[in-house]
Amino acid sequence: MRTKIAAAMTALALLLFPLGAMMIVSHSFDLTMERERARALSEEAAIARAVSMEIAGKSREELYAVASGLQARYGSSALTVALLYRGAPMAGAQIGGADALEELTNTAARATLLDGPSQTLYIAHRLSDDLALLLASDVSAVYALRRELDVWAGGLSLLGVLLCGVLSALFSSWLARPFKRLAQQRQEFIDALAHEMRTPLTAILGGVRLLERASLDEERRTALLSSMVRETQRLTDMDERLLMLTRLEHDTPEFTQFSSMEMAKEALSVFEGVELSGEDALFTAERELTILLMRNLVVNGKRAGGSEPVRVVLFEHGFSVTDGGCGMTAEQVACAFEPFYKADKSRTRAQGGAGLGLTLCRKIAQLHGGTLEIESQLGRGTRVVYHFDTSR
């Protein structure tokens, strides 16, 4: 993915940089040529007034005399000035672009024409029915400037593409990092799921084969069937929790207001020996998910063992679940919410846990804008505190 992102960004830069540079150069050329045209028109207007006064009342022979001196009086190496009689240059004036001039001099007033091949700007000004003044300005300097800009634009475009290629590689690496991490996490989740499913499936398959091939007494047969039932139930619990996690990824919880004490009593009604204390409060949350959260935490507390009963304490914006069991190290607490993580694998497997309980609890807490905090000491028990968002 990283290579594809970098290649796509570089290809886009390869298209946009030259195109943008070309547009800038073209616009700059047009602006410069427009200023040159305005300057030439202003100069032509002054020359036209002077020539009009010179030719006033002159005979045809006298007109030739005026035409022969125009270049010397008003022209330069970059400007040709000529007088046209019925479209033809007078006094041997040399004007290029005959085809373009024919169309230009047929206009009724004043017109301009930019001839790209000769890099010349023509201005034709009709003075009478038969006479027209023609100015040909050399604008090769403007075209030379454009060529210089093209070279600079090409160089800057190349530099921009190279720079964009480097930045694209860095940016794509940064952009692809979350996807790479997500893919890695997904693969780890799939590997962990496959591992968790392999153990009960192997036990069930081994039990079936043993029942098929061996003659077992009733006691061993009953024990084997009980073990197979436990492993089957473990797979069922795993499937239910995975489905619940999937549903929570897409569904939005429906918040209602309810009594925390009544909710807790219903949640704990399926357990024996769990102590409930604290003050009743009005919770705003999804009631069924809150019950599921509390039950999962209590189940974890009971599986932790210990001689003391699991204690649930209600407070205004959440509750805590405390056990006196085996406890966890700081490293185990840091990994406790990861899918399929088990601090005590032998205890969890013996009691049928799948390692998804705290993962599900964290997801429920997140949907309520809440947090789960674990306080634990090895050999001295664990306390899990749930706080939910009170701004809803």
mmCIF file of C-alpha atoms in Angstrom:
data_model
loop_
_atom_site.group_PDB
_atom_site.id
_atom_site.type_symbol
_atom_site.label_atom_id
_atom_site.label_comp_id
_atom_site.label_asym_id
_atom_site.label_seq_id
_atom_site.Cartn_x
_atom_site.Cartn_y
_atom_site.Cartn_z
ATOM 1 C CA MET A 1 0.000 0.000 0.000
ATOM 2 C CA ARG A 2 2.842 2.371 0.851
ATOM 3 C CA THR A 3 4.383 1.965 -2.623
ATOM 4 C CA LYS A 4 1.024 2.487 -4.326
ATOM 5 C CA ILE A 5 0.322 5.687 -2.368
ATOM 6 C CA ALA A 6 3.781 7.093 -3.130
ATOM 7 C CA ALA A 7 3.473 6.180 -6.826
ATOM 8 C CA ALA A 8 0.019 7.744 -7.080
ATOM 9 C CA MET A 9 1.153 10.990 -5.415
ATOM 10 C CA THR A 10 4.263 11.181 -7.620
ATOM 11 C CA ALA A 11 2.191 10.566 -10.758
ATOM 12 C CA LEU A 12 -0.211 13.303 -9.687
ATOM 13 C CA ALA A 13 2.694 15.680 -9.112
ATOM 14 C CA LEU A 14 4.150 14.716 -12.506
ATOM 15 C CA LEU A 15 0.864 15.820 -14.053
ATOM 16 C CA LEU A 16 0.101 18.900 -11.955
ATOM 17 C CA PHE A 17 3.539 20.540 -11.688
ATOM 18 C CA PRO A 18 4.228 20.813 -15.462
ATOM 19 C CA LEU A 19 0.600 21.736 -16.152
ATOM 20 C CA GLY A 20 0.642 24.428 -13.471
ATOM 21 C CA ALA A 21 3.992 25.762 -14.637
ATOM 22 C CA MET A 22 2.796 25.853 -18.241
ATOM 23 C CA MET A 23 -0.335 27.773 -17.245
ATOM 24 C CA ILE A 24 1.716 30.297 -15.250
ATOM 25 C CA VAL A 25 4.181 30.840 -18.105
ATOM 26 C CA SER A 26 1.359 31.176 -20.626
ATOM 27 C CA HIS A 27 -0.474 33.674 -18.429
ATOM 28 C CA SER A 28 2.722 35.668 -17.860
ATOM 29 C CA PHE A 29 3.394 35.734 -21.613
ATOM 30 C CA ASP A 30 -0.144 36.930 -22.332
ATOM 31 C CA LEU A 31 0.132 39.722 -19.744
ATOM 32 C CA THR A 32 3.527 40.831 -21.062
ATOM 33 C CA MET A 33 2.302 40.777 -24.655
ATOM 34 C CA GLU A 34 -0.786 42.746 -23.686
ATOM 35 C CA ARG A 35 1.394 45.444 -22.118
ATOM 36 C CA GLU A 36 3.573 45.447 -25.253
ATOM 37 C CA ARG A 37 0.447 45.797 -27.405
ATOM 38 C CA ALA A 38 -0.794 48.730 -25.299
ATOM 39 C CA ARG A 39 2.618 50.450 -25.548
ATOM 40 C CA ALA A 40 2.716 49.896 -29.318
ATOM 41 C CA LEU A 41 -0.818 51.260 -29.772
ATOM 42 C CA SER A 42 0.073 54.371 -27.783
ATOM 43 C CA GLU A 43 3.192 54.878 -29.906
ATOM 44 C CA GLU A 44 1.216 54.261 -33.117
ATOM 45 C CA ALA A 45 -1.412 56.837 -32.126
ATOM 46 C CA ALA A 46 1.235 59.530 -31.779
ATOM 47 C CA ILE A 47 2.847 58.588 -35.105
ATOM 48 C CA ALA A 48 -0.551 58.474 -36.832
ATOM 49 C CA ARG A 49 -1.369 62.032 -35.719
ATOM 50 C CA ALA A 50 1.954 63.297 -37.033
ATOM 51 C CA VAL A 51 1.637 61.438 -40.359
ATOM 52 C CA SER A 52 -1.959 62.641 -40.818
ATOM 53 C CA MET A 53 -0.764 66.242 -40.602
ATOM 54 C CA GLU A 54 2.075 65.543 -43.033
ATOM 55 C CA ILE A 55 -0.088 64.022 -45.742
ATOM 56 C CA ALA A 56 -2.918 66.517 -45.465
ATOM 57 C CA GLY A 57 -3.522 68.051 -48.935
ATOM 58 C CA LYS A 58 -0.564 66.262 -50.532
ATOM 59 C CA SER A 59 -0.555 64.956 -54.103
ATOM 60 C CA ARG A 60 0.328 61.346 -54.881
ATOM 61 C CA GLU A 61 3.905 62.277 -55.766
ATOM 62 C CA GLU A 62 4.254 64.201 -52.519
ATOM 63 C CA LEU A 63 2.830 61.210 -50.631
ATOM 64 C CA TYR A 64 5.703 59.071 -51.942
ATOM 65 C CA ALA A 65 8.161 61.613 -50.610
ATOM 66 C CA VAL A 66 6.484 61.473 -47.159
ATOM 67 C CA ALA A 67 6.393 57.650 -47.230
ATOM 68 C CA SER A 68 10.093 57.389 -48.079
ATOM 69 C CA GLY A 69 11.072 59.352 -44.959
ATOM 70 C CA LEU A 70 8.742 57.693 -42.418
ATOM 71 C CA GLN A 71 11.169 54.973 -41.362
ATOM 72 C CA ALA A 72 13.965 57.448 -40.820
ATOM 73 C CA ARG A 73 11.806 59.815 -38.789
ATOM 74 C CA TYR A 74 9.732 57.408 -36.683
ATOM 75 C CA GLY A 75 11.166 53.920 -37.078
ATOM 76 C CA SER A 76 13.999 52.008 -35.428
ATOM 77 C CA SER A 77 15.696 48.637 -35.586
ATOM 78 C CA ALA A 78 12.732 47.144 -33.685
ATOM 79 C CA LEU A 79 9.990 49.204 -35.371
ATOM 80 C CA THR A 80 9.119 49.423 -39.075
ATOM 81 C CA VAL A 81 6.856 52.284 -40.170
ATOM 82 C CA ALA A 82 5.307 52.245 -43.653
ATOM 83 C CA LEU A 83 2.562 53.976 -45.591
ATOM 84 C CA LEU A 84 0.285 51.764 -47.679
ATOM 85 C CA TYR A 85 -1.571 52.897 -50.766
ATOM 86 C CA ARG A 86 -4.534 50.649 -51.500
ATOM 87 C CA GLY A 87 -2.886 47.878 -49.465
ATOM 88 C CA ALA A 88 0.573 48.063 -51.116
ATOM 89 C CA PRO A 89 3.672 49.517 -49.374
ATOM 90 C CA MET A 90 4.842 52.857 -50.786
ATOM 91 C CA ALA A 91 8.415 53.966 -51.443
ATOM 92 C CA GLY A 92 9.741 50.386 -51.514
ATOM 93 C CA ALA A 93 9.013 49.638 -47.840
ATOM 94 C CA GLN A 94 9.686 45.975 -46.994
ATOM 95 C CA ILE A 95 6.906 44.435 -44.883
ATOM 96 C CA GLY A 96 6.695 40.695 -44.204
ATOM 97 C CA GLY A 97 3.565 38.614 -43.622
ATOM 98 C CA ALA A 98 1.733 39.597 -46.798
ATOM 99 C CA ASP A 99 -1.139 37.148 -46.265
ATOM 100 C CA ALA A 100 -1.790 38.418 -42.755
ATOM 101 C CA LEU A 101 -1.479 42.036 -43.838
ATOM 102 C CA GLU A 102 -4.161 41.687 -46.504
ATOM 103 C CA GLU A 103 -6.728 40.774 -43.888
ATOM 104 C CA LEU A 104 -5.374 43.366 -41.443
ATOM 105 C CA THR A 105 -5.448 46.344 -43.856
ATOM 106 C CA ASN A 106 -9.003 45.601 -44.989
ATOM 107 C CA THR A 107 -10.337 46.733 -41.614
ATOM 108 C CA ALA A 108 -12.304 49.983 -41.483
ATOM 109 C CA ALA A 109 -10.412 51.564 -38.552
ATOM 110 C CA ARG A 110 -7.411 50.396 -36.505
ATOM 111 C CA ALA A 111 -6.471 46.744 -35.948
ATOM 112 C CA THR A 112 -3.634 44.706 -34.482
ATOM 113 C CA LEU A 113 -2.221 41.319 -35.415
ATOM 114 C CA LEU A 114 0.387 39.216 -33.606
ATOM 115 C CA ASP A 115 2.305 37.029 -36.042
ATOM 116 C CA GLY A 116 3.901 34.237 -34.025
ATOM 117 C CA PRO A 117 6.239 32.779 -36.682
ATOM 118 C CA SER A 118 7.871 36.154 -37.374
ATOM 119 C CA GLN A 119 7.448 37.327 -33.760
ATOM 120 C CA THR A 120 6.048 40.597 -34.999
ATOM 121 C CA LEU A 121 3.158 42.754 -33.785
ATOM 122 C CA TYR A 122 1.395 44.565 -36.654
ATOM 123 C CA ILE A 123 -0.784 47.658 -36.212
ATOM 124 C CA ALA A 124 -2.776 48.932 -39.204
ATOM 125 C CA HIS A 125 -4.432 52.356 -39.041
ATOM 126 C CA ARG A 126 -6.604 53.493 -41.933
ATOM 127 C CA LEU A 127 -6.008 57.217 -42.607
ATOM 128 C CA SER A 128 -8.260 57.541 -45.696
ATOM 129 C CA ASP A 129 -9.996 55.380 -48.232
ATOM 130 C CA ASP A 130 -6.712 54.739 -50.067
ATOM 131 C CA LEU A 131 -4.057 55.260 -47.399
ATOM 132 C CA ALA A 132 -3.207 53.252 -44.275
ATOM 133 C CA LEU A 133 -0.389 53.532 -41.773
ATOM 134 C CA LEU A 134 1.330 50.262 -40.839
ATOM 135 C CA LEU A 135 3.641 49.669 -37.895
ATOM 136 C CA ALA A 136 5.518 46.393 -37.435
ATOM 137 C CA SER A 137 7.017 45.999 -33.928
ATOM 138 C CA ASP A 138 9.615 43.330 -33.257
ATOM 139 C CA VAL A 139 8.446 41.433 -30.106
ATOM 140 C CA SER A 140 11.125 38.732 -30.236
ATOM 141 C CA ALA A 141 12.304 39.884 -26.789
ATOM 142 C CA VAL A 142 8.961 38.845 -25.317
ATOM 143 C CA TYR A 143 9.227 35.426 -26.981
ATOM 144 C CA ALA A 144 12.820 35.092 -25.714
ATOM 145 C CA LEU A 145 11.548 35.841 -22.214
ATOM 146 C CA ARG A 146 8.954 33.133 -22.651
ATOM 147 C CA ARG A 147 11.623 30.621 -23.658
ATOM 148 C CA GLU A 148 13.605 31.509 -20.544
ATOM 149 C CA LEU A 149 10.490 31.084 -18.419
ATOM 150 C CA ASP A 150 9.842 27.716 -20.077
ATOM 151 C CA VAL A 151 13.338 26.576 -19.110
ATOM 152 C CA TRP A 152 12.907 27.807 -15.548
ATOM 153 C CA ALA A 153 9.444 26.272 -15.330
ATOM 154 C CA GLY A 154 10.754 22.952 -16.600
ATOM 155 C CA GLY A 155 13.549 22.971 -14.048
ATOM 156 C CA LEU A 156 11.243 23.946 -11.201
ATOM 157 C CA SER A 157 8.724 21.302 -12.290
ATOM 158 C CA LEU A 158 11.420 18.639 -12.277
ATOM 159 C CA LEU A 159 12.624 19.799 -8.869
ATOM 160 C CA GLY A 160 9.033 19.867 -7.621
ATOM 161 C CA VAL A 161 8.372 16.336 -8.858
ATOM 162 C CA LEU A 162 11.563 15.047 -7.221
ATOM 163 C CA LEU A 163 10.729 16.820 -3.976
ATOM 164 C CA CYS A 164 7.177 15.544 -4.138
ATOM 165 C CA GLY A 165 8.493 12.031 -4.708
ATOM 166 C CA VAL A 166 10.577 12.241 -1.536
ATOM 167 C CA LEU A 167 7.735 13.783 0.466
ATOM 168 C CA SER A 168 5.293 11.228 -0.962
ATOM 169 C CA ALA A 169 7.505 8.397 0.223
ATOM 170 C CA LEU A 170 7.667 9.922 3.716
ATOM 171 C CA PHE A 171 3.976 10.816 3.807
ATOM 172 C CA SER A 172 2.847 7.460 2.461
ATOM 173 C CA SER A 173 4.944 5.753 5.111
ATOM 174 C CA TRP A 174 3.235 7.838 7.793
ATOM 175 C CA LEU A 175 -0.188 7.399 6.200
ATOM 176 C CA ALA A 176 0.149 3.654 5.753
ATOM 177 C CA ARG A 177 1.388 3.112 9.296
ATOM 178 C CA PRO A 178 -2.113 2.926 10.871
ATOM 179 C CA PHE A 179 -3.294 0.558 8.127
ATOM 180 C CA LYS A 180 -0.215 -1.597 8.597
ATOM 181 C CA ARG A 181 -0.778 -1.628 12.336
ATOM 182 C CA LEU A 182 -4.458 -2.422 11.800
ATOM 183 C CA ALA A 183 -3.586 -5.270 9.433
ATOM 184 C CA GLN A 184 -1.093 -6.575 11.956
ATOM 185 C CA GLN A 185 -3.656 -6.371 14.738
ATOM 186 C CA ARG A 186 -6.203 -8.091 12.532
ATOM 187 C CA GLN A 187 -3.755 -10.888 11.766
ATOM 188 C CA GLU A 188 -2.919 -11.222 15.454
ATOM 189 C CA PHE A 189 -6.624 -11.391 16.256
ATOM 190 C CA ILE A 190 -7.192 -14.091 13.618
ATOM 191 C CA ASP A 191 -4.183 -16.064 14.870
ATOM 192 C CA ALA A 192 -5.390 -15.800 18.453
ATOM 193 C CA LEU A 193 -8.921 -16.804 17.453
ATOM 194 C CA ALA A 194 -7.622 -19.814 15.520
ATOM 195 C CA HIS A 195 -5.512 -20.824 18.505
ATOM 196 C CA GLU A 196 -8.418 -20.442 20.935
ATOM 197 C CA MET A 197 -10.733 -22.470 18.721
ATOM 198 C CA ARG A 198 -8.161 -25.184 18.102
ATOM 199 C CA THR A 199 -7.987 -26.270 21.776
ATOM 200 C CA PRO A 200 -11.712 -27.006 22.333
ATOM 201 C CA LEU A 201 -12.130 -28.442 18.840
ATOM 202 C CA THR A 202 -9.187 -30.783 19.404
ATOM 203 C CA ALA A 203 -10.656 -31.846 22.752
ATOM 204 C CA ILE A 204 -14.094 -32.461 21.230
ATOM 205 C CA LEU A 205 -12.667 -34.354 18.245
ATOM 206 C CA GLY A 206 -10.449 -36.458 20.498
ATOM 207 C CA GLY A 207 -13.397 -37.267 22.739
ATOM 208 C CA VAL A 208 -15.558 -38.336 19.795
ATOM 209 C CA ARG A 209 -12.818 -40.617 18.448
ATOM 210 C CA LEU A 210 -12.247 -42.097 21.884
ATOM 211 C CA LEU A 211 -15.964 -42.809 22.245
ATOM 212 C CA GLU A 212 -15.997 -44.459 18.815
ATOM 213 C CA ARG A 213 -12.978 -46.679 19.320
ATOM 214 C CA ALA A 214 -12.835 -47.535 23.036
ATOM 215 C CA SER A 215 -15.062 -49.404 25.423
ATOM 216 C CA LEU A 216 -15.336 -47.091 28.411
ATOM 217 C CA ASP A 217 -16.996 -47.688 31.728
ATOM 218 C CA GLU A 218 -19.873 -45.425 32.680
ATOM 219 C CA GLU A 219 -17.781 -43.180 34.939
ATOM 220 C CA ARG A 220 -15.122 -42.441 32.305
ATOM 221 C CA ARG A 221 -17.760 -42.068 29.626
ATOM 222 C CA THR A 222 -19.666 -39.538 31.758
ATOM 223 C CA ALA A 223 -16.471 -37.598 32.521
ATOM 224 C CA LEU A 224 -15.518 -37.524 28.831
ATOM 225 C CA LEU A 225 -18.966 -36.316 27.803
ATOM 226 C CA SER A 226 -18.903 -33.621 30.483
ATOM 227 C CA SER A 227 -15.542 -32.411 29.194
ATOM 228 C CA MET A 228 -16.881 -32.304 25.630
ATOM 229 C CA VAL A 229 -19.938 -30.335 26.818
ATOM 230 C CA ARG A 230 -17.669 -27.803 28.556
ATOM 231 C CA GLU A 231 -15.541 -27.322 25.446
ATOM 232 C CA THR A 232 -18.665 -26.993 23.290
ATOM 233 C CA GLN A 233 -20.053 -24.393 25.691
ATOM 234 C CA ARG A 234 -16.726 -22.586 25.521
ATOM 235 C CA LEU A 235 -17.002 -22.368 21.742
ATOM 236 C CA THR A 236 -20.580 -21.165 22.068
ATOM 237 C CA ASP A 237 -19.584 -18.443 24.558
ATOM 238 C CA MET A 238 -16.748 -17.379 22.279
ATOM 239 C CA ASP A 239 -19.107 -17.167 19.313
ATOM 240 C CA GLU A 240 -21.664 -15.133 21.294
ATOM 241 C CA ARG A 241 -19.061 -12.649 22.481
ATOM 242 C CA LEU A 242 -17.556 -12.273 19.032
ATOM 243 C CA LEU A 243 -21.024 -11.589 17.636
ATOM 244 C CA MET A 244 -21.635 -9.078 20.402
ATOM 245 C CA LEU A 245 -18.358 -7.283 19.639
ATOM 246 C CA THR A 246 -19.266 -7.190 15.944
ATOM 247 C CA ARG A 247 -22.721 -5.793 16.712
ATOM 248 C CA LEU A 248 -21.308 -3.115 18.992
ATOM 249 C CA GLU A 249 -18.999 -1.969 16.179
ATOM 250 C CA HIS A 250 -22.025 -1.013 14.078
ATOM 251 C CA ASP A 251 -24.983 -0.414 16.410
ATOM 252 C CA THR A 252 -25.618 2.766 18.356
ATOM 253 C CA PRO A 253 -26.722 2.224 21.974
ATOM 254 C CA GLU A 254 -30.172 3.425 22.985
ATOM 255 C CA PHE A 255 -29.770 5.511 26.125
ATOM 256 C CA THR A 256 -32.460 5.578 28.805
ATOM 257 C CA GLN A 257 -32.583 6.592 32.460
ATOM 258 C CA PHE A 258 -32.832 3.866 35.089
ATOM 259 C CA SER A 259 -32.095 3.123 38.721
ATOM 260 C CA SER A 260 -28.554 1.877 39.249
ATOM 261 C CA MET A 261 -29.603 -0.176 42.281
ATOM 262 C CA GLU A 262 -32.423 -1.954 40.445
ATOM 263 C CA MET A 263 -30.123 -2.618 37.492
ATOM 264 C CA ALA A 264 -27.410 -4.015 39.755
ATOM 265 C CA LYS A 265 -29.833 -6.303 41.596
ATOM 266 C CA GLU A 266 -31.025 -7.727 38.265
ATOM 267 C CA ALA A 267 -27.449 -8.141 37.004
ATOM 268 C CA LEU A 268 -26.343 -9.962 40.188
ATOM 269 C CA SER A 269 -29.427 -12.151 40.508
ATOM 270 C CA VAL A 270 -27.694 -14.922 38.538
ATOM 271 C CA PHE A 271 -24.787 -15.112 41.023
ATOM 272 C CA GLU A 272 -24.445 -16.324 44.560
ATOM 273 C CA GLY A 273 -22.417 -14.685 47.300
ATOM 274 C CA VAL A 274 -21.846 -11.309 45.571
ATOM 275 C CA GLU A 275 -22.018 -8.312 47.928
ATOM 276 C CA LEU A 276 -23.798 -5.172 46.686
ATOM 277 C CA SER A 277 -23.425 -1.786 48.367
ATOM 278 C CA GLY A 278 -23.408 1.920 47.599
ATOM 279 C CA GLU A 279 -26.114 4.475 46.924
ATOM 280 C CA ASP A 280 -28.804 4.366 44.292
ATOM 281 C CA ALA A 281 -28.336 6.806 41.397
ATOM 282 C CA LEU A 282 -30.003 7.629 38.111
ATOM 283 C CA PHE A 283 -27.897 6.212 35.269
ATOM 284 C CA THR A 284 -28.269 7.427 31.669
ATOM 285 C CA ALA A 285 -27.057 4.536 29.515
ATOM 286 C CA GLU A 286 -28.227 1.435 27.674
ATOM 287 C CA ARG A 287 -29.532 -0.720 30.505
ATOM 288 C CA GLU A 288 -28.913 -4.154 28.953
ATOM 289 C CA LEU A 289 -25.343 -3.326 28.010
ATOM 290 C CA THR A 290 -24.692 -1.993 31.518
ATOM 291 C CA ILE A 291 -26.003 -5.262 32.976
ATOM 292 C CA LEU A 292 -23.762 -7.213 30.582
ATOM 293 C CA LEU A 293 -20.772 -5.075 31.602
ATOM 294 C CA MET A 294 -21.363 -5.678 35.326
ATOM 295 C CA ARG A 295 -21.919 -9.418 34.875
ATOM 296 C CA ASN A 296 -18.723 -9.841 32.854
ATOM 297 C CA LEU A 297 -16.693 -8.048 35.512
ATOM 298 C CA VAL A 298 -18.258 -10.165 38.267
ATOM 299 C CA VAL A 299 -17.543 -13.378 36.297
ATOM 300 C CA ASN A 300 -13.898 -12.327 35.985
ATOM 301 C CA GLY A 301 -13.815 -11.596 39.715
ATOM 302 C CA LYS A 302 -15.211 -15.016 40.573
ATOM 303 C CA ARG A 303 -12.743 -16.754 38.252
ATOM 304 C CA ALA A 304 -9.886 -14.987 40.026
ATOM 305 C CA GLY A 305 -10.579 -17.147 43.065
ATOM 306 C CA GLY A 306 -9.938 -16.113 46.644
ATOM 307 C CA SER A 307 -11.826 -16.682 49.871
ATOM 308 C CA GLU A 308 -13.482 -13.268 49.950
ATOM 309 C CA PRO A 309 -16.746 -12.649 48.077
ATOM 310 C CA VAL A 310 -16.832 -10.411 45.016
ATOM 311 C CA ARG A 311 -18.013 -6.910 45.994
ATOM 312 C CA VAL A 312 -19.934 -4.479 43.781
ATOM 313 C CA VAL A 313 -20.084 -0.838 44.921
ATOM 314 C CA LEU A 314 -22.362 1.698 43.219
ATOM 315 C CA PHE A 315 -21.589 5.396 43.029
ATOM 316 C CA GLU A 316 -23.090 8.353 41.206
ATOM 317 C CA HIS A 317 -21.406 7.905 37.821
ATOM 318 C CA GLY A 318 -20.527 4.219 37.710
ATOM 319 C CA PHE A 319 -19.563 1.278 39.860
ATOM 320 C CA SER A 320 -16.620 -0.876 40.954
ATOM 321 C CA VAL A 321 -16.132 -4.647 41.126
ATOM 322 C CA THR A 322 -13.564 -5.965 43.612
ATOM 323 C CA ASP A 323 -12.294 -9.496 44.237
ATOM 324 C CA GLY A 324 -9.733 -10.976 46.617
ATOM 325 C CA GLY A 325 -8.311 -13.396 44.108
ATOM 326 C CA CYS A 326 -4.970 -14.043 42.452
ATOM 327 C CA GLY A 327 -4.434 -10.496 41.195
ATOM 328 C CA MET A 328 -2.236 -9.411 38.286
ATOM 329 C CA THR A 329 1.153 -7.872 37.652
ATOM 330 C CA ALA A 330 1.507 -4.446 36.045
ATOM 331 C CA GLU A 331 2.405 -6.139 32.749
ATOM 332 C CA GLN A 332 -0.708 -8.294 32.912
ATOM 333 C CA VAL A 333 -2.900 -5.274 33.672
ATOM 334 C CA ALA A 334 -1.468 -3.476 30.606
ATOM 335 C CA CYS A 335 -2.545 -6.386 28.365
ATOM 336 C CA ALA A 336 -5.816 -7.226 30.111
ATOM 337 C CA PHE A 337 -8.103 -5.649 27.482
ATOM 338 C CA GLU A 338 -6.481 -7.365 24.485
ATOM 339 C CA PRO A 339 -8.651 -10.019 22.781
ATOM 340 C CA PHE A 340 -7.967 -13.580 23.991
ATOM 341 C CA TYR A 341 -5.446 -12.398 26.583
ATOM 342 C CA LYS A 342 -5.455 -14.524 29.731
ATOM 343 C CA ALA A 343 -3.380 -13.605 32.769
ATOM 344 C CA ASP A 344 -3.735 -17.160 34.152
ATOM 345 C CA LYS A 345 -4.255 -19.462 31.175
ATOM 346 C CA SER A 346 -4.665 -22.663 33.176
ATOM 347 C CA ARG A 347 -7.292 -21.159 35.493
ATOM 348 C CA THR A 348 -9.194 -19.545 32.603
ATOM 349 C CA ARG A 349 -9.195 -22.714 30.502
ATOM 350 C CA ALA A 350 -10.359 -24.812 33.422
ATOM 351 C CA GLN A 351 -13.248 -22.419 34.059
ATOM 352 C CA GLY A 352 -14.210 -22.047 30.378
ATOM 353 C CA GLY A 353 -13.069 -18.487 29.712
ATOM 354 C CA ALA A 354 -12.328 -17.300 26.175
ATOM 355 C CA GLY A 355 -10.362 -14.147 26.980
ATOM 356 C CA LEU A 356 -12.945 -11.820 25.435
ATOM 357 C CA GLY A 357 -14.743 -10.611 28.569
ATOM 358 C CA LEU A 358 -12.663 -7.516 29.288
ATOM 359 C CA THR A 359 -12.437 -6.706 25.561
ATOM 360 C CA LEU A 360 -16.232 -6.656 25.447
ATOM 361 C CA CYS A 361 -16.373 -4.609 28.663
ATOM 362 C CA ARG A 362 -14.014 -1.983 27.259
ATOM 363 C CA LYS A 363 -16.102 -1.702 24.078
ATOM 364 C CA ILE A 364 -19.285 -1.195 26.114
ATOM 365 C CA ALA A 365 -17.538 1.465 28.217
ATOM 366 C CA GLN A 366 -16.320 3.270 25.086
ATOM 367 C CA LEU A 367 -19.840 3.324 23.620
ATOM 368 C CA HIS A 368 -20.963 5.138 26.776
ATOM 369 C CA GLY A 369 -18.059 7.576 26.639
ATOM 370 C CA GLY A 370 -16.709 5.894 29.762
ATOM 371 C CA THR A 371 -13.529 4.323 31.047
ATOM 372 C CA LEU A 372 -12.461 1.129 32.799
ATOM 373 C CA GLU A 373 -9.591 1.327 35.275
ATOM 374 C CA ILE A 374 -7.923 -1.758 36.733
ATOM 375 C CA GLU A 375 -6.165 -1.682 40.096
ATOM 376 C CA SER A 376 -4.525 -4.984 40.962
ATOM 377 C CA GLN A 377 -1.796 -6.509 43.106
ATOM 378 C CA LEU A 378 -0.469 -9.996 42.574
ATOM 379 C CA GLY A 379 -1.889 -12.322 45.219
ATOM 380 C CA ARG A 380 -4.080 -9.609 46.771
ATOM 381 C CA GLY A 381 -6.951 -9.218 44.314
ATOM 382 C CA THR A 382 -8.243 -6.824 41.666
ATOM 383 C CA ARG A 383 -10.538 -3.800 41.591
ATOM 384 C CA VAL A 384 -12.121 -2.645 38.300
ATOM 385 C CA VAL A 385 -13.725 0.818 38.314
ATOM 386 C CA TYR A 386 -16.207 1.873 35.622
ATOM 387 C CA HIS A 387 -16.886 5.602 35.036
ATOM 388 C CA PHE A 388 -19.333 6.696 32.351
ATOM 389 C CA ASP A 389 -19.877 10.046 30.628
ATOM 390 C CA THR A 390 -22.311 12.221 32.598
ATOM 391 C CA SER A 391 -22.872 14.817 29.864
ATOM 392 C CA ARG A 392 -25.446 12.787 27.931
#
